[in-house]
Amino acid sequence: MDCYLVAYDLKSLIRDICGRESQEDGSWCDLVEKAFRLSDKVMTEIQQNPNKGIMEQLETVAVNLWNFTVSLKTGRRLSLLSNAKLRHICLKIVEATVITTEDTMKIKRKIAMGLKTARAWLDTKDIPMAIKVLDLTDQFIKQLQKLVIEDINKLGASDSLEKEKLDVEQDLFKLLCYKAEAGAFLSMLCYNFGVELYQKKKLEEAVSWLKESFEMGKHQTNLDARNQARTLRLLASVYLEMDQEDLLQKALNAVTLANNVYPHPSGLFLYLRILLKAKEPNSVINKAILDIMQQPGISPDVGINTALILSKNERHDLAVGLMKELLKKFEHSANIGDLLMSNFDILLAARDRQSLKEFVEFCIVAILDIMQQPGISPDVGINTALLLSKNERHDLAVGLMKELLKKFEHSANVGDLLMSNFDILLAARDRQSLKEFVEFCIVENNTHRALEPAVKSRFHIEFWALAYTADEEKNYQEALDWYNYSLSLYSREESGDQNLARLHRNRATCYLNLGQMDKATESVNEAKKLDPSSINILFMLFKLALAGSNIEQAKDVLQNMCSEVAKLENTDKESEAQKLICQAAFMAYESNKESTASLALECLANCSSDLYQTLTALRCLIRLKLSHVDQDKSLSLEDIGILRDIRMAYNKLLQAQDIGGKMSQKQSEEASWFMRVAWNLALKCEKKPDLMKDLFILCSQYSGLCPDDEENTLMRKKTCLLMAAAACLQQARTEGMIGVIKQNFLEETIHLIHECKVINQQIKQEMDMDSSLDSRSRDKADILMLMYEFEARCKLQDPTVEEVIEVLLKIPNPDPKPFETIAALSLEPPSHHKNVAVRALKIAIRKHQQQPTVDYQRISALFHSLIQMALNSVSDNTKQEALGYYGEVVDLIDKKAQMTNTYADILDQMDKRKIKKSKKGLEE
């Protein structure tokens, strides 16, 4: 139906309803009914085809109809049903057309209309319609409540907002009251509050809500007596639990009223508890007991519980008397065993030794009588025998079970009899009789009558439990006997049972502990046939090989275990398998089979998904390998593959950081351990620069995972990279190295130096932010870094190598020594950078002269090197260049002579004359 058509029809009907002079006649009621049915379609049509104009028209029509209805009701010209229907029509139209959730005035209008409409339906006793309207109104109230709370949170509390909040709460209360009328809703709500508070042990608050629930329920005709009685019983229980003498009477009143309203065994039992708590005389208690026992269909359990509570409250005479009545009343019941045991406990608590003795003798006579009865049930006999066993009358219990087994040997319950006899013999601690009985059952099963699957399964469980206990006590022969009994119960048809493989494996363990290696091997081979891929069976083979000192076989089995563990990845059995590998490593180490232990640890490190288990395995493995190197000097670190282990640990930690985003304290401590190991090993590798380099690079990588402040981490990383660059350069210095390989080492050196420079920039930024940081150690490292860079670039014939000198000059107060080193490196084959060497020597001489204490001997040597390079040159300006250097030396001597008149001056003058003479020779 189209939205426009629905709106047109509805407006026409409402116009006719409001235009009629006479109401409540047949035609007018038909119009109301049509409009009522049509109003339910308004919401659907408007949602499908929303039209603002139509919605506004319908809203106006609804308001007019509401006002018309109010006027009719005021003039008493309207029936209750018509009033409800007309109001319902208005409400449905307003619900469909006023869809705002922000306009508080319109929402308030919808709430008012909803409450009035619900009241109208309640007046007609149409509860389902009232509940529908109340649920709708509840939505409107929640909308308004949300808006008010938002305004309070946004604008703060004010008188107007608090008044609005109070109005909403009043509407909500009215809604709840209407709901209470519509089905005792409020009464049940109070009861639920009481239950919740009682469970939280807020007893006083629980009492208030339960009393309120009962009071509200009293006036509700549709609330049944059972619910009211339930509320009263809970109220009495709360009073009783509050454990106050003045509240016992209230508890008694509440439960008495409950029992009058709706009698129930739990109410009668509660009544008895309260009487006992109040220490009422036996005459009153007897009456309460009689009320309980006269309940129709009472079970033995109720009687037993009643007697036990009497005994607990030291009303022993009453308890004993009640048990006598119960034993008479239920003497043929299946619960006779429970009754007898309860009677025994009650007599024991009463400390009535004579009565207890008489009762036991009565039980023995009763047993004999029971055995003579032709229609005896096996359950009665079993319960009686178990009762005797519980009271340590083992001889009687065992004798009774023998008679029962004879009497019922062809019964369908023979399985229960066998298991009960087993339990009784086990309780009697008669191991010999128990084993004889088990052997009898096995022979019967294998030759005459097979045991039921459930009975066999129970026997297997019991045998294995006894075997486990014996194994824990290190009584391996006893454990083996019980496992053999279990094996004897298996038939050929059950040869594929997975438990059979476990059984053979357990037998092999017993044989191994007993030192019977051949039988252990035979058993484990049987297990392997049944389950060849079992990691547990492979582990047993490993133990056997290790015990027999068959190292190669142990290693082969261990390899198979590792393969099986890899197949179990991401399964429930993976963790258990990894634990077996751990155990294998420990056993091998304890047996001084260190190579086998290393293999197990390597397997565990490769297959484990547990980070800390992997790291622990690698730590143990590294320690084990290092101990091998210490013991066998022919082994090297390359031979034992220790670099691979340290690198694997780094990769595992890096993966953990990628997943978690941040290193935990424990992970950082692990990283620190591996970094220290790598650093110490690197320092020992002076003759292995390639390994030294790799270890220092790993140190630099680990440094980023270790806990420290940013600056220390960067300094540590830079130091590691610098050491790696030195090792790499050392490799390039090796004589006889192929040119391409040498070039690769030099290029790698430059790459490492570049990484150091990047870190240097980061350190500089840190130092700029903190002026207190000392830069002297950094300058020394920077100079060393520049030396390595210069040497590598020189040997690579880099034409821009002189740039290093420029960088070195920018360092504050550089020492002359680096420039002397640069001069020497510039002339080392295959490089020959004479200009760079000359410049470096000149800078070194100048730096020497700027020192607080001038080393003239060193300056003399540097000038000697300059003159020697000039004289060795083949250029035309050779002599002139050399004479220039001589002139500088003479000037230096003159300057020194002016500063001192000691004997050294004369020597300087003599040196000066010699230099002049040499100079004259050169000029000639």
PDB file of C-alpha atoms in Angstrom, residues 243-435:
ATOM      1  CA  ASP A 243      22.610 -15.311  62.877  1.00  0.00           C
ATOM      2  CA  GLN A 244      20.923 -12.937  65.332  1.00  0.00           C
ATOM      3  CA  GLU A 245      18.649 -14.245  68.070  1.00  0.00           C
ATOM      4  CA  ASP A 246      16.141 -11.430  67.694  1.00  0.00           C
ATOM      5  CA  LEU A 247      15.719 -12.308  63.990  1.00  0.00           C
ATOM      6  CA  LEU A 248      14.956 -16.016  64.539  1.00  0.00           C
ATOM      7  CA  GLN A 249      11.305 -15.277  65.311  1.00  0.00           C
ATOM      8  CA  LYS A 250      11.036 -13.271  62.085  1.00  0.00           C
ATOM      9  CA  ALA A 251      12.582 -16.185  60.194  1.00  0.00           C
ATOM     10  CA  LEU A 252      10.096 -18.548  61.858  1.00  0.00           C
ATOM     11  CA  ASN A 253       7.180 -16.269  60.987  1.00  0.00           C
ATOM     12  CA  ALA A 254       8.278 -15.996  57.354  1.00  0.00           C
ATOM     13  CA  VAL A 255       8.738 -19.729  56.793  1.00  0.00           C
ATOM     14  CA  THR A 256       5.492 -20.541  58.648  1.00  0.00           C
ATOM     15  CA  LEU A 257       3.600 -18.177  56.372  1.00  0.00           C
ATOM     16  CA  ALA A 258       5.329 -19.696  53.358  1.00  0.00           C
ATOM     17  CA  ASN A 259       4.314 -23.203  54.393  1.00  0.00           C
ATOM     18  CA  ASN A 260       0.726 -22.050  54.909  1.00  0.00           C
ATOM     19  CA  VAL A 261       0.627 -20.315  51.520  1.00  0.00           C
ATOM     20  CA  TYR A 262       2.273 -23.106  49.540  1.00  0.00           C
ATOM     21  CA  PRO A 263       3.604 -26.200  51.405  1.00  0.00           C
ATOM     22  CA  HIS A 264       6.893 -27.525  50.056  1.00  0.00           C
ATOM     23  CA  PRO A 265       9.498 -29.996  51.476  1.00  0.00           C
ATOM     24  CA  SER A 266      12.218 -27.320  51.350  1.00  0.00           C
ATOM     25  CA  GLY A 267      10.012 -25.036  53.446  1.00  0.00           C
ATOM     26  CA  LEU A 268       9.390 -27.757  56.010  1.00  0.00           C
ATOM     27  CA  PHE A 269      13.099 -28.572  56.142  1.00  0.00           C
ATOM     28  CA  LEU A 270      13.927 -24.864  56.610  1.00  0.00           C
ATOM     29  CA  TYR A 271      11.345 -24.693  59.389  1.00  0.00           C
ATOM     30  CA  LEU A 272      13.133 -27.553  61.148  1.00  0.00           C
ATOM     31  CA  ARG A 273      16.509 -25.807  60.811  1.00  0.00           C
ATOM     32  CA  ILE A 274      15.134 -22.646  62.380  1.00  0.00           C
ATOM     33  CA  LEU A 275      13.585 -24.592  65.261  1.00  0.00           C
ATOM     34  CA  LEU A 276      16.915 -26.306  65.901  1.00  0.00           C
ATOM     35  CA  LYS A 277      18.711 -22.964  65.765  1.00  0.00           C
ATOM     36  CA  ALA A 278      16.211 -21.563  68.279  1.00  0.00           C
ATOM     37  CA  LYS A 279      16.860 -24.576  70.539  1.00  0.00           C
ATOM     38  CA  GLU A 280      13.189 -25.514  70.709  1.00  0.00           C
ATOM     39  CA  PRO A 281      12.259 -28.568  72.839  1.00  0.00           C
ATOM     40  CA  ASN A 282      12.087 -32.070  71.332  1.00  0.00           C
ATOM     41  CA  SER A 283       8.318 -32.035  71.348  1.00  0.00           C
ATOM     42  CA  VAL A 284       8.268 -29.110  68.905  1.00  0.00           C
ATOM     43  CA  ILE A 285      11.057 -30.656  66.814  1.00  0.00           C
ATOM     44  CA  ASN A 286       9.178 -33.979  66.663  1.00  0.00           C
ATOM     45  CA  LYS A 287       6.147 -32.283  65.206  1.00  0.00           C
ATOM     46  CA  ALA A 288       8.302 -30.673  62.504  1.00  0.00           C
ATOM     47  CA  ILE A 289       9.853 -34.051  61.678  1.00  0.00           C
ATOM     48  CA  LEU A 290       6.404 -35.617  61.439  1.00  0.00           C
ATOM     49  CA  ASP A 291       5.307 -32.902  58.999  1.00  0.00           C
ATOM     50  CA  ILE A 292       8.309 -33.675  56.785  1.00  0.00           C
ATOM     51  CA  MET A 293       7.837 -37.449  56.853  1.00  0.00           C
ATOM     52  CA  GLN A 294       4.101 -37.169  56.062  1.00  0.00           C
ATOM     53  CA  GLN A 295       4.789 -35.391  52.783  1.00  0.00           C
ATOM     54  CA  PRO A 296       3.547 -37.555  49.888  1.00  0.00           C
ATOM     55  CA  GLY A 297       6.286 -39.227  47.803  1.00  0.00           C
ATOM     56  CA  ILE A 298       9.071 -38.384  50.237  1.00  0.00           C
ATOM     57  CA  SER A 299      12.429 -39.866  49.183  1.00  0.00           C
ATOM     58  CA  PRO A 300      14.983 -41.597  51.414  1.00  0.00           C
ATOM     59  CA  ASP A 301      17.422 -38.712  50.751  1.00  0.00           C
ATOM     60  CA  VAL A 302      15.094 -36.202  52.438  1.00  0.00           C
ATOM     61  CA  GLY A 303      14.812 -38.463  55.471  1.00  0.00           C
ATOM     62  CA  ILE A 304      18.589 -39.003  55.601  1.00  0.00           C
ATOM     63  CA  ASN A 305      19.266 -35.257  55.391  1.00  0.00           C
ATOM     64  CA  THR A 306      16.745 -34.602  58.145  1.00  0.00           C
ATOM     65  CA  ALA A 307      18.385 -37.177  60.420  1.00  0.00           C
ATOM     66  CA  LEU A 308      21.868 -35.809  59.666  1.00  0.00           C
ATOM     67  CA  ILE A 309      20.878 -32.238  60.557  1.00  0.00           C
ATOM     68  CA  LEU A 310      19.377 -33.519  63.805  1.00  0.00           C
ATOM     69  CA  SER A 311      22.632 -35.314  64.570  1.00  0.00           C
ATOM     70  CA  LYS A 312      24.657 -32.220  63.677  1.00  0.00           C
ATOM     71  CA  ASN A 313      22.613 -30.203  66.168  1.00  0.00           C
ATOM     72  CA  GLU A 314      23.231 -32.904  68.820  1.00  0.00           C
ATOM     73  CA  ARG A 315      19.626 -34.171  68.859  1.00  0.00           C
ATOM     74  CA  HIS A 316      20.996 -37.704  68.738  1.00  0.00           C
ATOM     75  CA  ASP A 317      17.951 -39.444  70.217  1.00  0.00           C
ATOM     76  CA  LEU A 318      15.705 -37.893  67.596  1.00  0.00           C
ATOM     77  CA  ALA A 319      18.178 -38.712  64.819  1.00  0.00           C
ATOM     78  CA  VAL A 320      18.509 -42.354  65.877  1.00  0.00           C
ATOM     79  CA  GLY A 321      14.740 -42.729  66.190  1.00  0.00           C
ATOM     80  CA  LEU A 322      14.170 -41.224  62.760  1.00  0.00           C
ATOM     81  CA  MET A 323      16.738 -43.563  61.177  1.00  0.00           C
ATOM     82  CA  LYS A 324      14.945 -46.582  62.665  1.00  0.00           C
ATOM     83  CA  GLU A 325      11.722 -45.422  61.048  1.00  0.00           C
ATOM     84  CA  LEU A 326      13.504 -44.839  57.733  1.00  0.00           C
ATOM     85  CA  LEU A 327      15.116 -48.295  57.781  1.00  0.00           C
ATOM     86  CA  LYS A 328      11.691 -49.855  58.303  1.00  0.00           C
ATOM     87  CA  LYS A 329      10.015 -47.747  55.668  1.00  0.00           C
ATOM     88  CA  PHE A 330      12.698 -48.227  52.966  1.00  0.00           C
ATOM     89  CA  GLU A 331      14.046 -51.688  53.843  1.00  0.00           C
ATOM     90  CA  HIS A 332      13.496 -52.902  50.287  1.00  0.00           C
ATOM     91  CA  SER A 333      14.722 -49.717  48.614  1.00  0.00           C
ATOM     92  CA  ALA A 334      17.812 -49.528  46.390  1.00  0.00           C
ATOM     93  CA  ASN A 335      19.032 -46.826  48.798  1.00  0.00           C
ATOM     94  CA  ILE A 336      19.299 -49.259  51.689  1.00  0.00           C
ATOM     95  CA  GLY A 337      23.097 -48.973  51.585  1.00  0.00           C
ATOM     96  CA  ASP A 338      22.948 -45.181  52.014  1.00  0.00           C
ATOM     97  CA  LEU A 339      20.483 -45.612  54.873  1.00  0.00           C
ATOM     98  CA  LEU A 340      22.697 -48.139  56.642  1.00  0.00           C
ATOM     99  CA  MET A 341      25.798 -45.963  56.250  1.00  0.00           C
ATOM    100  CA  SER A 342      23.985 -42.849  57.443  1.00  0.00           C
ATOM    101  CA  ASN A 343      22.672 -44.776  60.455  1.00  0.00           C
ATOM    102  CA  PHE A 344      26.207 -45.926  61.205  1.00  0.00           C
ATOM    103  CA  ASP A 345      27.511 -42.309  61.061  1.00  0.00           C
ATOM    104  CA  ILE A 346      24.699 -41.084  63.312  1.00  0.00           C
ATOM    105  CA  LEU A 347      25.308 -43.813  65.911  1.00  0.00           C
ATOM    106  CA  LEU A 348      29.024 -43.041  65.758  1.00  0.00           C
ATOM    107  CA  ALA A 349      28.359 -39.317  66.323  1.00  0.00           C
ATOM    108  CA  ALA A 350      26.072 -40.188  69.253  1.00  0.00           C
ATOM    109  CA  ARG A 351      28.978 -42.081  70.875  1.00  0.00           C
ATOM    110  CA  ASP A 352      26.536 -44.885  71.682  1.00  0.00           C
ATOM    111  CA  ARG A 353      28.945 -47.805  71.436  1.00  0.00           C
ATOM    112  CA  GLN A 354      26.392 -50.378  72.506  1.00  0.00           C
ATOM    113  CA  SER A 355      23.869 -49.328  69.903  1.00  0.00           C
ATOM    114  CA  LEU A 356      26.604 -49.175  67.283  1.00  0.00           C
ATOM    115  CA  LYS A 357      27.722 -52.723  68.117  1.00  0.00           C
ATOM    116  CA  GLU A 358      24.144 -53.970  67.985  1.00  0.00           C
ATOM    117  CA  PHE A 359      23.670 -52.225  64.633  1.00  0.00           C
ATOM    118  CA  VAL A 360      26.767 -53.890  63.129  1.00  0.00           C
ATOM    119  CA  GLU A 361      25.595 -57.311  64.375  1.00  0.00           C
ATOM    120  CA  PHE A 362      22.201 -56.541  62.901  1.00  0.00           C
ATOM    121  CA  CYS A 363      23.885 -55.827  59.561  1.00  0.00           C
ATOM    122  CA  ILE A 364      25.745 -59.145  59.662  1.00  0.00           C
ATOM    123  CA  VAL A 365      22.535 -61.079  60.395  1.00  0.00           C
ATOM    124  CA  ALA A 366      20.794 -59.060  57.707  1.00  0.00           C
ATOM    125  CA  ILE A 367      23.481 -60.090  55.219  1.00  0.00           C
ATOM    126  CA  LEU A 368      22.818 -63.749  55.937  1.00  0.00           C
ATOM    127  CA  ASP A 369      19.085 -63.190  55.595  1.00  0.00           C
ATOM    128  CA  ILE A 370      19.602 -61.272  52.363  1.00  0.00           C
ATOM    129  CA  MET A 371      21.578 -64.139  50.872  1.00  0.00           C
ATOM    130  CA  GLN A 372      18.685 -66.550  51.506  1.00  0.00           C
ATOM    131  CA  GLN A 373      16.115 -64.444  49.686  1.00  0.00           C
ATOM    132  CA  PRO A 374      15.386 -65.754  46.178  1.00  0.00           C
ATOM    133  CA  GLY A 375      14.658 -62.373  44.570  1.00  0.00           C
ATOM    134  CA  ILE A 376      17.655 -60.495  45.899  1.00  0.00           C
ATOM    135  CA  SER A 377      19.013 -57.718  43.688  1.00  0.00           C
ATOM    136  CA  PRO A 378      22.786 -57.633  43.011  1.00  0.00           C
ATOM    137  CA  ASP A 379      22.778 -53.905  43.847  1.00  0.00           C
ATOM    138  CA  VAL A 380      21.567 -54.590  47.385  1.00  0.00           C
ATOM    139  CA  GLY A 381      24.313 -57.149  47.913  1.00  0.00           C
ATOM    140  CA  ILE A 382      26.967 -54.832  46.409  1.00  0.00           C
ATOM    141  CA  ASN A 383      25.906 -51.891  48.573  1.00  0.00           C
ATOM    142  CA  THR A 384      25.964 -54.075  51.652  1.00  0.00           C
ATOM    143  CA  ALA A 385      29.422 -55.415  50.873  1.00  0.00           C
ATOM    144  CA  LEU A 386      30.730 -51.890  50.234  1.00  0.00           C
ATOM    145  CA  LEU A 387      29.246 -50.816  53.581  1.00  0.00           C
ATOM    146  CA  LEU A 388      31.127 -53.597  55.327  1.00  0.00           C
ATOM    147  CA  SER A 389      34.335 -52.658  53.518  1.00  0.00           C
ATOM    148  CA  LYS A 390      33.949 -49.017  54.456  1.00  0.00           C
ATOM    149  CA  ASN A 391      33.663 -50.022  58.099  1.00  0.00           C
ATOM    150  CA  GLU A 392      36.776 -52.203  57.757  1.00  0.00           C
ATOM    151  CA  ARG A 393      34.848 -55.493  57.990  1.00  0.00           C
ATOM    152  CA  HIS A 394      36.946 -56.726  55.079  1.00  0.00           C
ATOM    153  CA  ASP A 395      36.595 -60.465  55.792  1.00  0.00           C
ATOM    154  CA  LEU A 396      32.818 -60.202  55.811  1.00  0.00           C
ATOM    155  CA  ALA A 397      32.844 -58.025  52.690  1.00  0.00           C
ATOM    156  CA  VAL A 398      35.134 -60.405  50.784  1.00  0.00           C
ATOM    157  CA  GLY A 399      33.110 -63.443  51.884  1.00  0.00           C
ATOM    158  CA  LEU A 400      29.859 -61.774  50.834  1.00  0.00           C
ATOM    159  CA  MET A 401      31.281 -60.904  47.402  1.00  0.00           C
ATOM    160  CA  LYS A 402      32.328 -64.519  46.884  1.00  0.00           C
ATOM    161  CA  GLU A 403      28.758 -65.649  47.589  1.00  0.00           C
ATOM    162  CA  LEU A 404      27.374 -62.942  45.306  1.00  0.00           C
ATOM    163  CA  LEU A 405      29.718 -63.944  42.479  1.00  0.00           C
ATOM    164  CA  LYS A 406      28.576 -67.547  42.803  1.00  0.00           C
ATOM    165  CA  LYS A 407      24.908 -66.625  42.986  1.00  0.00           C
ATOM    166  CA  PHE A 408      24.991 -64.152  40.090  1.00  0.00           C
ATOM    167  CA  GLU A 409      27.755 -65.610  37.888  1.00  0.00           C
ATOM    168  CA  HIS A 410      25.365 -65.724  34.915  1.00  0.00           C
ATOM    169  CA  SER A 411      23.711 -62.391  35.680  1.00  0.00           C
ATOM    170  CA  ALA A 412      23.930 -59.347  33.408  1.00  0.00           C
ATOM    171  CA  ASN A 413      25.348 -57.468  36.422  1.00  0.00           C
ATOM    172  CA  VAL A 414      28.397 -59.700  36.747  1.00  0.00           C
ATOM    173  CA  GLY A 415      30.633 -56.861  35.560  1.00  0.00           C
ATOM    174  CA  ASP A 416      29.528 -54.646  38.449  1.00  0.00           C
ATOM    175  CA  LEU A 417      30.115 -57.539  40.842  1.00  0.00           C
ATOM    176  CA  LEU A 418      33.650 -58.097  39.521  1.00  0.00           C
ATOM    177  CA  MET A 419      34.596 -54.431  39.791  1.00  0.00           C
ATOM    178  CA  SER A 420      33.082 -54.131  43.259  1.00  0.00           C
ATOM    179  CA  ASN A 421      35.023 -57.192  44.388  1.00  0.00           C
ATOM    180  CA  PHE A 422      38.168 -55.621  42.961  1.00  0.00           C
ATOM    181  CA  ASP A 423      37.520 -52.415  44.935  1.00  0.00           C
ATOM    182  CA  ILE A 424      36.875 -54.367  48.145  1.00  0.00           C
ATOM    183  CA  LEU A 425      40.069 -56.452  47.786  1.00  0.00           C
ATOM    184  CA  LEU A 426      42.012 -53.277  47.010  1.00  0.00           C
ATOM    185  CA  ALA A 427      40.626 -51.578  50.143  1.00  0.00           C
ATOM    186  CA  ALA A 428      41.573 -54.685  52.173  1.00  0.00           C
ATOM    187  CA  ARG A 429      45.227 -54.211  51.035  1.00  0.00           C
ATOM    188  CA  ASP A 430      45.438 -57.927  50.308  1.00  0.00           C
ATOM    189  CA  ARG A 431      47.723 -57.793  47.261  1.00  0.00           C
ATOM    190  CA  GLN A 432      48.029 -61.556  46.913  1.00  0.00           C
ATOM    191  CA  SER A 433      44.253 -62.140  46.918  1.00  0.00           C
ATOM    192  CA  LEU A 434      43.817 -59.173  44.604  1.00  0.00           C
ATOM    193  CA  LYS A 435      46.290 -60.571  42.065  1.00  0.00           C
TER     194      LYS A 435
END
